[in-house]
Structures are given as C-alpha cells and as structure tokens.
Short mmCIF file of C-alpha atoms in Angstrom, two decimals:
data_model
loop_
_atom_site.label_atom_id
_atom_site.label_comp_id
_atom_site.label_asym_id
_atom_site.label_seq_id
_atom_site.Cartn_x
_atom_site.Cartn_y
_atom_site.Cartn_z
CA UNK A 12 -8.02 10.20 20.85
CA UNK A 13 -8.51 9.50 16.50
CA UNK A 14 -5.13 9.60 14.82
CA UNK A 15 -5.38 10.13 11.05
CA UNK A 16 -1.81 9.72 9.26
CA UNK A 17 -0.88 9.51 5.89
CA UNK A 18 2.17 7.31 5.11
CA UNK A 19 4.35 6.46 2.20
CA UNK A 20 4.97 2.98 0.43
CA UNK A 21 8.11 1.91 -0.98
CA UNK A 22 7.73 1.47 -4.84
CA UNK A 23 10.60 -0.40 -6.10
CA UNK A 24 11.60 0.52 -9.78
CA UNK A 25 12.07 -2.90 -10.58
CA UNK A 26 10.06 -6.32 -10.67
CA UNK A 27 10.17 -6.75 -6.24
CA UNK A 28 8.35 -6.09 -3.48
CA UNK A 29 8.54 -2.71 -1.31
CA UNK A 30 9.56 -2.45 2.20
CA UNK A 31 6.24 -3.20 4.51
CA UNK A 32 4.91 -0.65 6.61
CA UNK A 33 3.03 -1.67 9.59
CA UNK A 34 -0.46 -0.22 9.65
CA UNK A 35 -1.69 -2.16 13.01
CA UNK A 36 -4.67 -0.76 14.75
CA UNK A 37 -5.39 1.02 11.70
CA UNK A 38 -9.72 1.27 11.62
CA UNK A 39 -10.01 2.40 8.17
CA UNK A 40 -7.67 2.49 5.03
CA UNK A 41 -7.10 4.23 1.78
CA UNK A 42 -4.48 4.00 -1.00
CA UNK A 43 -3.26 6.34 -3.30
CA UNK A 44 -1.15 5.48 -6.52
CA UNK A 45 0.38 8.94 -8.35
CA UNK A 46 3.20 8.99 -10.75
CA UNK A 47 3.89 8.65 -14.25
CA UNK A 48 5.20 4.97 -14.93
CA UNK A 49 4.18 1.71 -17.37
CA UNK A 50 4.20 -1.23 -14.37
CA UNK A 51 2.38 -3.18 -12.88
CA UNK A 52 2.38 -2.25 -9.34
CA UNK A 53 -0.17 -4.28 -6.59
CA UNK A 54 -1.00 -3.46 -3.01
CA UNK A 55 -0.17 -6.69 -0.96
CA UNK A 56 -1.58 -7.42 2.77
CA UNK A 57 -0.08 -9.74 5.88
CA UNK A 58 -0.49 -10.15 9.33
CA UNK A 59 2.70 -11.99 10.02
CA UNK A 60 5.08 -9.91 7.63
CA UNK A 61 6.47 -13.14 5.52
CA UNK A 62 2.88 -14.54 4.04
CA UNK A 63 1.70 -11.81 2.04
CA UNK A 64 -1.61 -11.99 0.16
CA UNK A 65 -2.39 -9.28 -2.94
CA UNK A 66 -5.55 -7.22 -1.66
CA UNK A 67 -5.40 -4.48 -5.11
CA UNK A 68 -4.27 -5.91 -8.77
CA UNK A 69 -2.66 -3.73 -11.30
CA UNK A 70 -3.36 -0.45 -9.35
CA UNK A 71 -3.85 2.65 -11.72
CA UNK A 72 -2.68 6.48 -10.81
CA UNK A 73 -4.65 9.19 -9.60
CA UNK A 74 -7.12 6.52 -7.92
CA UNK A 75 -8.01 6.70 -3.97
CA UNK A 76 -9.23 3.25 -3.18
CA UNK A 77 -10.40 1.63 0.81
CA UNK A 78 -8.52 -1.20 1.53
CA UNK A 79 -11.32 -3.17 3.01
CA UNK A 80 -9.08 -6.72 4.33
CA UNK A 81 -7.51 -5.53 7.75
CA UNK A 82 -4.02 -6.50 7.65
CA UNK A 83 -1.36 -6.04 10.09
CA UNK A 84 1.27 -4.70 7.09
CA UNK A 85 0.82 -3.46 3.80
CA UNK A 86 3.48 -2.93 1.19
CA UNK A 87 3.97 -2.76 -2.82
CA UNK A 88 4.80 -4.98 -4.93
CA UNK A 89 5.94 -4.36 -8.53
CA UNK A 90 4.71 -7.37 -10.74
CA UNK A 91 6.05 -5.93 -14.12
CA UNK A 92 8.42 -2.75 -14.84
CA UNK A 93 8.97 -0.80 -18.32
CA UNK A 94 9.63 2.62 -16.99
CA UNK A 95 9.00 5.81 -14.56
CA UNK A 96 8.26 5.76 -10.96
CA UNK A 97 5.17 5.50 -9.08
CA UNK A 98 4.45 6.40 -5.19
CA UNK A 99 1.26 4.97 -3.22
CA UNK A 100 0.09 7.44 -0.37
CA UNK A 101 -1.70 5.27 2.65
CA UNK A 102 -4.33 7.12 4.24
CA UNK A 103 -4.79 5.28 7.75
CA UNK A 104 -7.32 6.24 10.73
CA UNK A 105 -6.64 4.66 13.97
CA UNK A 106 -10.06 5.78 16.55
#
C-alpha cells in the first residue's frame, strides 16, 4: 500500500536550523516554501541526523520544488533573518 503525506518543517525566526523530520522510505519528495518574510531560508539533507548537507539555496515562496538527493532527514535552516515567518510544506510518497 502507497502512502502520500504532507508534513510540516520547522522554520525558525531566527539565523538556526529547524527541528529535522525524518522522511525515511520516502520514494519521491516535494517542498513547499509559503509565507511572507525577507530570509534566507535553505532546505538541508542527512542520513545520520548530525552531518547535514544543503540540497535547496535561498528557497523562494510560492515555489513547489522535487527534492531529488534521498536523505534520511530533512529540515530548515535559516541562513539570514530580517523579518516575517515562512513555513515549508513536504510533500512525501512512500510506494
């Protein structure tokens, strides 16, 4: 049985990194960025959860991108913060 799920990352309102969500298994995956903010927010991979590598730079709103690297986690990770808030839907499909 396919499982599609859509899941939320964490997008700190500061300059860190979100907390990881585990997206094992996951066959296919697509992010999301909405919100209105000025920051610089990227969408990091790992398969260990402590080496994390960036797979999206600089991510802009409205966008629905495939994240084509299969990773064990993803998470955000805010590089540069002025102001607002930002979300990043993950769109994962598990066959």
């Amino acid at each position: 049985m396919s499982d599609t799920l859509v899941n939320y990352l964490t997008v700190p309102q500061s300059v860190s990194a979100g907390t990881p969500l585990n997206v094992e298994g996951s066959q296919d995956m697509w992010y999301q960025v909405v919100g209105t903010f000025t920051a610089t927010v990227n969408i990091e991979g790992s398969l260990n959860g402590t080496d994390w590598v960036q797979l999206a730079a600089a991510v802009a709103p409205g966008t629905i991108t495939q994240i084509a690297t299969k990773v064990k986690y993803l998470r955000a990770d805010v590089a540069a913060y002025t102001s607002g808030s930002a979300e990043v839907f993950i769109l994962t499909y598990t066959p």
